[in-house]
Amino acid sequence: MNYSSEYDIIVVGAGPGGSMAAKTAAENGSKVLLIERKKEIGAPVRCGEGIGLESLKGIDIEIPEKSYSFQIGGAKLVSPDIQNDIVVKTDQTKGYVLDRKVFDKDLAIQAGRAGAEIMVKSQVIELLKNENKIIGIKVETDDGIKEINSKIVIAMDGAESTIARMAGLNTTSDLYNSDTGYEYEMVNVSCDDLIEIYFSKEYAPRGYLWIFPKSKDVANVGVGVGGKEAPYAKEYLDKWINGPMKERFKNAQPVAIKGGLIPVGASREQLVADGFMVAGTAAHQVDPIHGGGIALAMKAGVLAGKIAAQAIKDNDYSKERLMEFQTKWNETEEKKLKKRLKLRKALEMLNDEDLNVVISSLDDEDIEKLLEGNFPPVVTKVLSKRPQLLKAIGGLIK
Amino acid sequence: MWGEWMVYINGIKCIKCGACVGVCPTQALTLTEKGIVFDKTKCINCGACIQICPANAISKE
Ligand SMILES: Cc1cc2nc3c(=O)[nH]c(=O)nc-3n(C[C@H](O)[C@H](O)[C@H](O)COP(=O)(O)OP(=O)(O)OC[C@H]3O[C@@H](n4cnc5c(N)ncnc54)[C@H](O)[C@@H]3O)c2cc1C
Ligand code: SF4
Ligand code: SF4
């Protein structure tokens, strides 16, 4: 492959975010290079692969049939004692369980079709700087280490992000605002067309367990737990599968293990520097409640790609010019994320008994209100059943 | 002089998920195609990587 020694825009990481950024910037006239560490874009998967229809609204992309495994009609939320559940079938909960191996690669293919050049099995190891300006990258490839210049670098290198830190932006995940996930893809798990979410302090402290169906009898079965509990993620999941869920999983067999870090503290404040932007999960642009980051990364990628391409046309790659990304993000998505962070912190205070009461007293319309950020009517309803929660959740009314 | 213990990554338990990389405050860890690479000169013995690994693959040595 022949690559130039200079590009307008270099995108680091070909996850859903990076590919959307590269595609958008190329469509808007920039000369783009997309660089991915993996030798095959999309593999291995580190994700539950669930995506909601609502979250995709506003993203100009078609999801071809081959990119998803199963169509989802709603979500089922299950109480810790497994005695009660709420089934919610709205646009917020309808969606897909993707086949990310195919989905991610297809988005990169679309970026390539739009004119972006792509490097795989190539790891960015350093940023090139001129004083404080980022002017390119150093990348390790099979053909050796190369230096490539750029006007703007967009870092979309995911949860394991190191690139933004090289630019002087603090994107380290602190333990309190980190969840880790551990997951098996399993066969012989009978499923409806619902994603299932199980709340349990015992088996998923500060998190939840999930069953995301990939077909009628195959599912991603996983657990996400808060930072402190992370080393026991696998243990929790195994105990749950062999304990309260024994009957359901009695014939289940794993065909894959997946896992990873999910930053759940909402977006970092500083997203730009001179000649540099960070976006997607690398910038912690993830839903603090359920840890979903695919659609948010795609939205962030489109926004970053568009603004970067315009900055190239304007011949201004300064921090001030790129600040538009940060401002626009804060005005739109971040507002919702901050609200959901508040909800996450309130939910953390509830014990299993509280959660049993909450789930038995709410219905699908209440959950829809919560998902829309309309907390007061739901909080009032919960408090009428469990007044002692005033301290934990009363703040959500304000 | 670096710290009192060394990070040990059990290559068999490690599922190459990158969680440790995301919490390391000093970029002492990098995820490559081959697995995690540990740079002992950068490590400050904070233990964050040990606490976050979902596969319990990291220990002190
Ligand atoms: C266990 C688990 C379950 C999850 N379940 C869901 C879910 O059901 N739904 C959902 O929406 N989200 C889920 N998430 C979150 C979701 O996976 C991420 O938020 C999403 O992938 C973020 O997209 P991205 O494009 O920002 O980054 P990524 O998809 O992480 O892509 C980043 C890319 O950058 C590459 N890269 C990194 N460093 C370099 C480098 N130095 N040089 C070159 N390339 C590099 C990586 O190889 C990677 O391909 C889950 C996460 C985990 C860990
Ligand atoms: S102990 Fe701390 S500094 Fe050392 S590798 Fe782990 S996270 Fe990084
Ligand atoms: S967090 Fe654990 S399993 Fe994940 S890459 Fe690091 S050592 Fe491996």
Coordinates of C-alpha atoms and ligand atoms in Angstrom, one line a residue:
Chain A
M1 CA 0.0 0.0 0.0
N2 CA 1.1 3.5 -0.8
Y3 CA 0.4 6.3 1.7
S4 CA 1.2 10.0 1.5
S5 CA 3.4 11.7 4.1
E6 CA 0.8 14.3 4.8
Y7 CA -3.0 14.4 5.3
D8 CA -5.5 17.0 6.2
I9 CA -7.0 14.8 8.9
I10 CA -5.7 11.7 10.6
V11 CA -8.3 9.6 12.6
V12 CA -6.9 7.2 15.1
G13 CA -9.1 4.1 15.7
A14 CA -11.6 2.5 13.3
G15 CA -14.4 1.8 15.8
P16 CA -17.8 3.0 14.9
G17 CA -16.8 6.6 16.0
G18 CA -13.6 6.8 14.0
S19 CA -15.1 5.4 10.8
M20 CA -18.0 7.9 11.0
A21 CA -15.5 10.7 11.6
A22 CA -13.3 9.6 8.6
K23 CA -16.4 9.1 6.4
T24 CA -17.8 12.5 7.2
A25 CA -14.6 14.4 6.9
A26 CA -13.9 12.7 3.5
E27 CA -17.4 13.5 2.2
N28 CA -16.7 17.1 3.2
G29 CA -13.7 17.4 1.0
S30 CA -10.8 16.6 3.3
K31 CA -7.9 14.3 2.6
V32 CA -8.3 11.7 5.4
L33 CA -6.2 8.8 6.8
L34 CA -8.0 6.3 9.2
I35 CA -5.5 4.2 11.3
E36 CA -6.5 1.0 13.1
R37 CA -4.4 -1.1 15.4
K38 CA -6.3 -4.4 14.8
K39 CA -5.4 -6.5 11.8
E40 CA -9.1 -6.9 11.0
I41 CA -11.5 -4.0 11.8
G42 CA -14.2 -5.1 14.1
A43 CA -12.5 -8.2 15.5
P44 CA -12.2 -9.1 18.3
V45 CA -15.5 -7.8 19.7
R46 CA -15.5 -6.2 23.1
C47 CA -19.2 -5.3 23.4
G48 CA -22.7 -6.4 24.3
E49 CA -23.6 -5.1 20.8
G50 CA -27.0 -3.6 21.8
I51 CA -28.2 -0.4 20.1
G52 CA -31.5 1.4 20.4
L53 CA -33.4 2.9 17.4
E54 CA -33.9 6.2 19.3
S55 CA -30.1 6.6 19.8
L56 CA -29.5 6.2 16.0
K57 CA -31.9 9.0 15.1
G58 CA -30.1 11.9 13.5
I59 CA -27.2 9.8 12.3
D60 CA -27.3 9.6 8.5
I61 CA -26.5 5.9 8.1
E62 CA -28.2 2.8 7.0
I63 CA -27.6 -0.4 8.9
P64 CA -27.6 -3.2 6.4
E65 CA -29.2 -6.5 7.4
K66 CA -25.9 -8.3 7.6
S67 CA -24.7 -5.8 10.3
Y68 CA -27.1 -7.0 12.9
S69 CA -27.8 -10.4 14.4
F70 CA -31.2 -9.9 15.8
Q71 CA -34.0 -7.3 15.9
I72 CA -35.1 -6.3 19.3
G73 CA -38.7 -5.4 20.2
G74 CA -38.1 -4.0 23.7
A75 CA -36.4 -4.3 27.0
K76 CA -37.2 -6.3 30.1
L77 CA -36.0 -5.0 33.5
V78 CA -35.8 -7.7 36.2
S79 CA -35.8 -7.2 39.9
P80 CA -33.0 -8.6 42.1
D81 CA -35.3 -11.3 43.5
I82 CA -36.3 -12.2 39.9
Q83 CA -39.9 -12.0 41.0
N84 CA -40.9 -9.0 39.1
D85 CA -40.1 -7.4 35.8
I86 CA -41.1 -4.5 33.6
V87 CA -41.3 -4.9 29.8
V88 CA -40.8 -1.7 27.9
K89 CA -41.5 -1.6 24.2
T90 CA -40.8 1.9 22.9
D91 CA -38.4 3.5 20.5
Q92 CA -36.0 4.0 23.4
T93 CA -35.9 0.2 23.9
K94 CA -36.5 -1.2 20.4
G95 CA -33.4 -1.7 18.3
Y96 CA -30.8 -4.3 17.3
V97 CA -28.2 -6.6 18.7
L98 CA -25.5 -5.9 16.2
D99 CA -22.9 -8.2 14.7
R100 CA -20.1 -5.7 15.5
K101 CA -17.5 -7.7 13.5
V102 CA -19.6 -7.0 10.4
F103 CA -21.0 -3.6 11.5
D104 CA -17.6 -2.0 12.4
K105 CA -16.0 -3.3 9.2
D106 CA -18.9 -2.1 7.1
L107 CA -18.6 1.5 8.5
A108 CA -14.9 1.5 7.7
I109 CA -15.8 0.3 4.2
Q110 CA -18.2 3.2 3.9
A111 CA -15.4 5.5 5.0
G112 CA -13.2 4.0 2.3
R113 CA -15.9 4.5 -0.3
A114 CA -16.2 8.1 0.7
G115 CA -12.5 8.5 -0.1
A116 CA -10.7 8.0 3.2
E117 CA -7.4 6.1 3.1
I118 CA -7.2 3.3 5.7
M119 CA -4.3 1.6 7.5
V120 CA -4.8 -1.6 9.5
K121 CA -2.5 -3.5 11.8
S122 CA -0.9 -0.1 12.5
Q123 CA -0.6 1.3 16.0
V124 CA -0.2 5.0 16.6
I125 CA 2.6 5.3 19.2
E126 CA 3.3 9.0 19.4
L127 CA 2.0 12.4 18.4
L128 CA 4.3 14.8 16.5
K129 CA 4.4 18.2 18.0
N130 CA 5.6 21.7 17.1
E131 CA 5.6 23.4 20.5
N132 CA 2.0 22.8 21.7
K133 CA 0.6 22.2 18.2
I134 CA -0.2 18.6 17.2
I135 CA 1.2 18.2 13.6
G136 CA 1.0 14.5 13.0
I137 CA 1.5 11.0 14.3
K138 CA 4.2 8.3 14.5
V139 CA 2.8 4.9 13.6
E140 CA 4.2 1.4 13.9
T141 CA 3.3 -0.7 10.9
D142 CA 4.6 -4.0 9.4
D143 CA 6.8 -1.9 7.1
G144 CA 8.4 -0.1 10.1
I145 CA 7.8 3.1 12.0
K146 CA 6.6 6.0 10.0
E147 CA 6.0 9.7 10.7
I148 CA 2.9 11.2 9.0
N149 CA 1.9 14.8 9.1
S150 CA -1.5 16.2 9.5
K151 CA -3.4 19.4 10.1
I152 CA -5.8 17.8 12.6
V153 CA -5.6 14.5 14.5
I154 CA -9.0 13.1 15.7
A155 CA -8.4 10.5 18.5
M156 CA -11.2 8.0 18.6
D157 CA -9.2 5.2 20.1
G158 CA -11.9 3.9 22.5
A159 CA -11.8 3.1 26.2
E160 CA -8.1 2.2 26.2
S161 CA -7.3 5.7 24.8
T162 CA -3.8 6.9 25.3
I163 CA -3.6 9.3 22.3
A164 CA -5.4 12.2 24.0
R165 CA -3.1 12.0 27.0
M166 CA -0.2 12.4 24.7
A167 CA -1.8 15.7 23.6
G168 CA -2.0 16.8 27.2
L169 CA -5.7 16.2 27.7
N170 CA -6.7 14.2 30.8
T171 CA -8.7 11.2 29.6
T172 CA -7.6 8.7 32.2
S173 CA -10.6 6.8 33.7
D174 CA -10.7 7.1 37.5
L175 CA -11.9 3.9 39.2
Y176 CA -15.1 5.4 40.6
N177 CA -16.2 6.4 37.2
S178 CA -15.2 3.2 35.5
D179 CA -17.2 0.0 35.0
T180 CA -15.8 -3.1 33.6
G181 CA -17.7 -5.7 31.6
Y182 CA -17.2 -9.4 31.3
E183 CA -19.3 -11.4 28.9
Y184 CA -19.8 -14.8 27.2
E185 CA -21.5 -15.3 23.9
M186 CA -23.5 -18.5 24.5
V187 CA -25.5 -21.0 22.7
N188 CA -28.6 -22.9 24.1
V189 CA -30.0 -19.9 25.8
S190 CA -33.6 -19.5 24.8
C191 CA -34.5 -15.9 24.1
D192 CA -37.4 -13.7 23.0
D193 CA -36.8 -10.6 21.0
L194 CA -36.1 -8.6 24.2
I195 CA -32.9 -7.4 25.8
E196 CA -33.0 -8.4 29.4
I197 CA -31.4 -6.4 32.2
Y198 CA -31.1 -7.8 35.7
F199 CA -30.4 -5.6 38.7
S200 CA -28.6 -7.1 41.6
K201 CA -26.3 -5.8 44.3
E202 CA -25.3 -9.3 45.1
Y203 CA -24.3 -10.4 41.6
A204 CA -23.6 -7.0 39.9
P205 CA -22.6 -4.3 42.5
R206 CA -23.1 -0.9 40.9
G207 CA -24.1 -2.3 37.6
Y208 CA -26.3 -5.0 36.0
L209 CA -26.3 -8.3 34.3
W210 CA -27.6 -8.6 30.8
I211 CA -28.8 -11.1 28.2
F212 CA -28.7 -9.6 24.7
P213 CA -30.1 -12.1 22.2
K214 CA -28.3 -12.7 19.0
S215 CA -30.8 -15.3 17.8
K216 CA -33.6 -17.4 19.3
D217 CA -30.9 -19.5 21.1
V218 CA -27.7 -17.5 21.1
A219 CA -27.0 -14.5 23.4
N220 CA -24.4 -12.2 24.8
V221 CA -24.6 -12.9 28.6
G222 CA -22.6 -10.4 30.6
V223 CA -22.1 -8.4 33.7
G224 CA -20.9 -4.8 34.2
V225 CA -19.7 -3.8 37.7
G226 CA -18.3 -0.7 39.3
G227 CA -14.5 0.0 39.4
K228 CA -13.7 -1.5 42.8
E229 CA -15.5 -4.7 42.0
A230 CA -13.9 -5.2 38.6
P231 CA -11.5 -8.0 39.4
Y232 CA -14.5 -10.2 40.4
A233 CA -16.5 -9.5 37.2
K234 CA -16.0 -13.0 35.9
E235 CA -16.6 -14.5 39.2
Y236 CA -19.9 -12.6 39.6
L237 CA -21.1 -13.7 36.2
D238 CA -20.2 -17.4 36.8
K239 CA -21.9 -17.4 40.1
W240 CA -25.1 -15.9 38.6
I241 CA -25.1 -18.3 35.7
N242 CA -24.6 -21.3 38.0
G243 CA -26.8 -19.9 40.8
P244 CA -30.1 -18.1 40.4
M245 CA -30.1 -18.5 36.6
K246 CA -29.1 -22.2 36.7
E247 CA -32.3 -23.5 35.0
R248 CA -32.1 -21.0 32.1
F249 CA -28.5 -21.7 31.4
K250 CA -28.4 -25.5 32.1
N251 CA -27.4 -26.3 28.5
A252 CA -25.6 -23.1 27.7
Q253 CA -22.1 -23.3 26.1
P254 CA -19.8 -20.3 25.6
V255 CA -18.5 -19.6 22.1
A256 CA -16.7 -16.4 22.9
I257 CA -15.4 -14.3 25.8
K258 CA -15.6 -10.5 25.6
G259 CA -14.9 -7.7 28.1
G260 CA -13.5 -4.3 28.6
L261 CA -13.6 -0.9 30.3
I262 CA -16.7 1.4 30.2
P263 CA -16.1 5.0 31.4
V264 CA -19.4 6.0 33.0
G265 CA -18.6 9.5 34.3
A266 CA -20.0 11.4 31.3
S267 CA -17.8 13.3 28.8
R268 CA -14.5 14.8 29.7
E269 CA -14.5 18.6 29.7
Q270 CA -11.5 19.3 27.5
L271 CA -11.9 17.8 24.1
V272 CA -9.7 19.9 21.9
A273 CA -6.2 21.3 21.6
D274 CA -4.3 22.9 18.7
G275 CA -4.6 20.6 15.8
F276 CA -6.3 17.9 17.9
M277 CA -9.7 16.5 18.9
V278 CA -10.7 13.6 21.1
A279 CA -14.2 12.0 20.7
G280 CA -16.3 8.9 21.4
T281 CA -15.6 6.5 24.2
A282 CA -12.0 7.8 24.3
A283 CA -13.6 11.1 25.6
H284 CA -15.9 9.1 27.9
Q285 CA -18.9 10.0 25.7
V286 CA -20.9 7.0 27.0
D287 CA -24.3 6.7 28.6
P288 CA -23.6 6.6 32.4
I289 CA -26.7 4.5 33.1
H290 CA -26.4 1.6 30.7
G291 CA -22.8 2.0 29.4
G292 CA -23.9 2.2 25.8
G293 CA -21.4 4.0 23.7
I294 CA -21.8 2.9 20.0
A295 CA -24.4 5.4 18.9
L296 CA -22.8 8.2 20.9
A297 CA -19.4 7.5 19.4
M298 CA -21.0 7.6 15.9
K299 CA -22.7 11.0 16.7
A300 CA -19.5 12.4 18.1
G301 CA -17.6 11.1 15.0
V302 CA -20.0 12.8 12.6
L303 CA -19.8 16.1 14.6
A304 CA -16.0 16.0 14.9
G305 CA -15.6 15.0 11.2
K306 CA -17.8 17.8 10.0
I307 CA -16.2 20.5 12.1
A308 CA -12.6 19.3 11.3
A309 CA -13.4 19.4 7.5
Q310 CA -14.8 22.9 7.8
A311 CA -11.7 24.0 9.8
I312 CA -9.5 22.6 7.0
K313 CA -11.5 24.7 4.4
D314 CA -11.2 27.8 6.7
N315 CA -7.4 27.0 7.0
D316 CA -7.7 27.4 10.8
Y317 CA -6.8 24.3 13.0
S318 CA -6.4 26.2 16.3
K319 CA -7.8 25.1 19.6
E320 CA -10.2 28.1 19.4
R321 CA -11.6 27.0 16.0
L322 CA -11.9 23.3 17.1
M323 CA -13.6 24.4 20.3
E324 CA -16.9 24.4 18.2
F325 CA -16.9 20.6 18.7
Q326 CA -16.8 20.9 22.5
T327 CA -19.4 23.6 22.6
K328 CA -21.8 21.8 20.2
W329 CA -21.4 18.5 22.1
N330 CA -22.2 20.2 25.4
E331 CA -25.2 21.9 24.0
T332 CA -26.7 18.6 22.6
E333 CA -25.8 15.2 23.9
E334 CA -23.9 16.1 27.0
K335 CA -26.9 17.7 28.7
K336 CA -28.7 14.3 28.6
L337 CA -25.5 12.5 29.8
K338 CA -25.2 14.8 32.8
K339 CA -28.8 14.1 33.8
R340 CA -28.3 10.4 33.5
L341 CA -25.1 10.6 35.5
K342 CA -27.2 12.0 38.3
L343 CA -29.7 9.1 38.0
R344 CA -26.7 6.7 38.0
K345 CA -25.5 8.1 41.3
A346 CA -29.0 7.9 42.9
L347 CA -29.4 4.3 41.7
E348 CA -26.1 3.4 43.3
M349 CA -27.6 4.2 46.7
L350 CA -30.3 1.6 46.4
N351 CA -30.0 -1.9 47.9
D352 CA -31.6 -5.1 46.5
E353 CA -34.7 -4.7 48.7
D354 CA -35.2 -1.1 47.5
L355 CA -34.8 -2.3 43.9
N356 CA -37.4 -5.1 44.4
V357 CA -39.9 -2.5 45.6
V358 CA -39.0 0.0 42.8
I359 CA -39.4 -2.6 40.0
S360 CA -42.6 -4.0 41.5
S361 CA -44.2 -0.5 41.7
L362 CA -43.2 0.9 38.3
D363 CA -44.6 0.3 34.9
D364 CA -43.4 0.7 31.3
E365 CA -44.6 4.3 31.1
D366 CA -42.5 5.2 34.2
I367 CA -39.4 3.7 32.7
E368 CA -40.0 5.7 29.5
K369 CA -40.2 8.9 31.6
L370 CA -36.9 8.0 33.3
L371 CA -35.3 7.4 30.0
E372 CA -36.5 10.7 28.7
G373 CA -35.1 12.4 31.8
N374 CA -38.5 13.3 33.3
F375 CA -37.7 12.1 36.9
P376 CA -40.2 13.9 39.2
P377 CA -43.4 11.8 38.6
V378 CA -41.5 8.6 38.9
V379 CA -39.6 9.6 42.1
T380 CA -42.9 10.7 43.7
K381 CA -44.4 7.3 42.9
V382 CA -41.4 5.4 44.3
L383 CA -41.3 7.5 47.5
S384 CA -45.0 6.8 48.1
K385 CA -44.0 3.1 48.3
R386 CA -40.7 3.5 50.0
P387 CA -40.4 6.8 51.9
Q388 CA -37.0 5.9 53.3
L389 CA -35.5 6.5 49.9
L390 CA -36.0 10.2 50.2
K391 CA -32.4 10.9 50.9
A392 CA -31.1 8.7 48.1
I393 CA -33.4 9.8 45.3
G394 CA -35.1 13.0 46.5
G395 CA -32.4 15.1 44.8
L396 CA -33.7 13.9 41.4
I397 CA -36.8 16.1 41.8
K398 CA -34.8 19.3 41.8
Chain B
M1 CA 14.2 4.0 41.2
W2 CA 10.8 2.5 40.5
G3 CA 8.4 1.0 43.0
E4 CA 8.4 -1.8 45.5
W5 CA 6.6 -4.3 43.3
M6 CA 6.1 -5.0 39.6
V7 CA 2.9 -5.5 37.7
Y8 CA 2.6 -9.1 36.5
I9 CA 0.1 -9.9 33.7
N10 CA -1.0 -13.4 33.4
G11 CA -1.1 -13.9 29.6
I12 CA -3.4 -16.9 29.8
K13 CA -6.1 -15.1 31.9
C14 CA -5.8 -11.8 30.0
I15 CA -8.6 -11.3 27.5
K16 CA -6.9 -8.3 25.8
C17 CA -9.7 -6.0 26.7
G18 CA -7.7 -2.9 27.3
A19 CA -9.4 -1.9 30.6
C20 CA -6.1 -1.6 32.4
V21 CA -4.7 0.7 29.8
G22 CA -7.6 3.1 30.2
V23 CA -7.1 3.5 34.0
C24 CA -3.3 3.6 34.1
P25 CA -2.5 7.2 35.0
T26 CA 1.1 7.1 33.5
Q27 CA 0.6 5.2 30.3
A28 CA 2.7 2.4 31.5
L29 CA 0.5 -0.1 29.8
T30 CA -0.3 -0.4 26.1
L31 CA -2.5 -2.8 24.2
T32 CA -0.9 -4.2 21.1
E33 CA -2.0 -7.0 18.7
K34 CA 0.1 -9.4 20.8
G35 CA -1.3 -8.3 24.1
I36 CA -0.5 -5.9 26.9
V37 CA 3.0 -4.4 27.0
F38 CA 4.2 -3.1 30.4
D39 CA 6.8 -0.3 30.7
K40 CA 8.1 -0.7 34.2
T41 CA 9.9 2.7 34.0
K42 CA 6.6 4.5 33.8
C43 CA 4.7 2.5 36.5
I44 CA 4.1 4.3 39.8
N45 CA 2.6 1.3 41.7
C46 CA -0.8 2.9 42.0
G47 CA -2.6 -0.4 41.6
A48 CA -5.4 0.9 39.4
C49 CA -4.8 -1.7 36.7
I50 CA -5.1 -4.5 39.2
Q51 CA -8.3 -3.1 40.5
I52 CA -9.9 -2.8 37.1
C53 CA -9.0 -6.0 35.3
P54 CA -12.3 -7.9 34.8
A55 CA -10.4 -11.2 34.3
N56 CA -8.3 -10.8 37.5
A57 CA -5.3 -11.3 35.3
I58 CA -3.0 -8.7 36.9
S59 CA -1.2 -9.1 40.2
K60 CA 1.8 -7.7 42.1
E61 CA 5.1 -9.6 41.7
Ligands
LIG1 C1 -18.3 -5.6 27.9 C2 -18.8 -4.4 27.1 C3 -20.1 -4.3 26.7 C4 -20.6 -3.2 26.0 N1 -21.9 -3.3 25.5 C5 -22.4 -2.2 24.8 C6 -23.7 -2.3 24.2 O1 -24.4 -3.3 24.3 N2 -24.1 -1.2 23.5 C7 -23.3 -0.1 23.3 O2 -23.8 0.9 22.7 N3 -22.1 0.0 23.9 C8 -21.6 -1.1 24.6 N4 -20.3 -1.0 25.1 C9 -19.5 0.2 24.8 C10 -19.0 0.2 23.4 O3 -18.3 -1.0 23.1 C11 -18.1 1.4 23.1 O4 -18.6 2.5 23.7 C12 -17.9 1.7 21.6 O5 -17.2 0.6 21.0 C13 -17.1 3.0 21.4 O6 -16.8 3.2 20.1 P1 -15.5 4.1 19.7 O7 -15.5 4.2 18.2 O8 -15.5 5.3 20.5 O9 -14.3 3.2 20.2 P2 -13.9 1.6 19.9 O10 -15.1 0.9 19.3 O11 -13.3 1.1 21.1 O12 -12.8 1.8 18.8 C14 -11.5 2.3 19.1 C15 -10.6 1.7 18.1 O13 -9.3 2.3 18.2 C16 -8.3 1.3 18.0 N5 -7.1 1.9 18.7 C17 -6.9 2.1 20.0 N6 -5.6 2.6 20.2 C18 -5.1 2.7 18.9 C19 -3.8 3.2 18.5 N7 -2.9 3.7 19.3 N8 -3.5 3.2 17.2 C20 -4.5 2.7 16.3 N9 -5.7 2.2 16.7 C21 -6.0 2.3 18.0 C22 -8.9 0.1 18.7 O14 -8.2 -1.1 18.3 C23 -10.3 0.2 18.3 O15 -10.6 -0.6 17.2 C24 -19.8 -2.1 25.8 C25 -18.4 -2.1 26.2 C26 -18.0 -3.2 26.9 C27 -16.5 -3.2 27.4
SF4_2 S1 0.2 0.1 38.9 FE1 -0.7 2.0 38.2 S2 1.0 3.0 37.2 FE2 1.6 0.9 37.4 S3 0.8 -0.1 35.4 FE3 -0.8 -0.3 37.0 S4 -2.2 1.4 36.6 FE4 -0.2 1.9 35.6
SF4_3 S1 -7.6 -5.4 32.1 FE1 -6.9 -7.5 32.4 S2 -7.9 -8.7 30.8 FE2 -8.0 -6.6 30.2 S3 -6.2 -6.2 28.9 FE3 -5.6 -5.6 31.0 S4 -4.7 -7.5 31.9 FE4 -5.8 -8.1 30.1

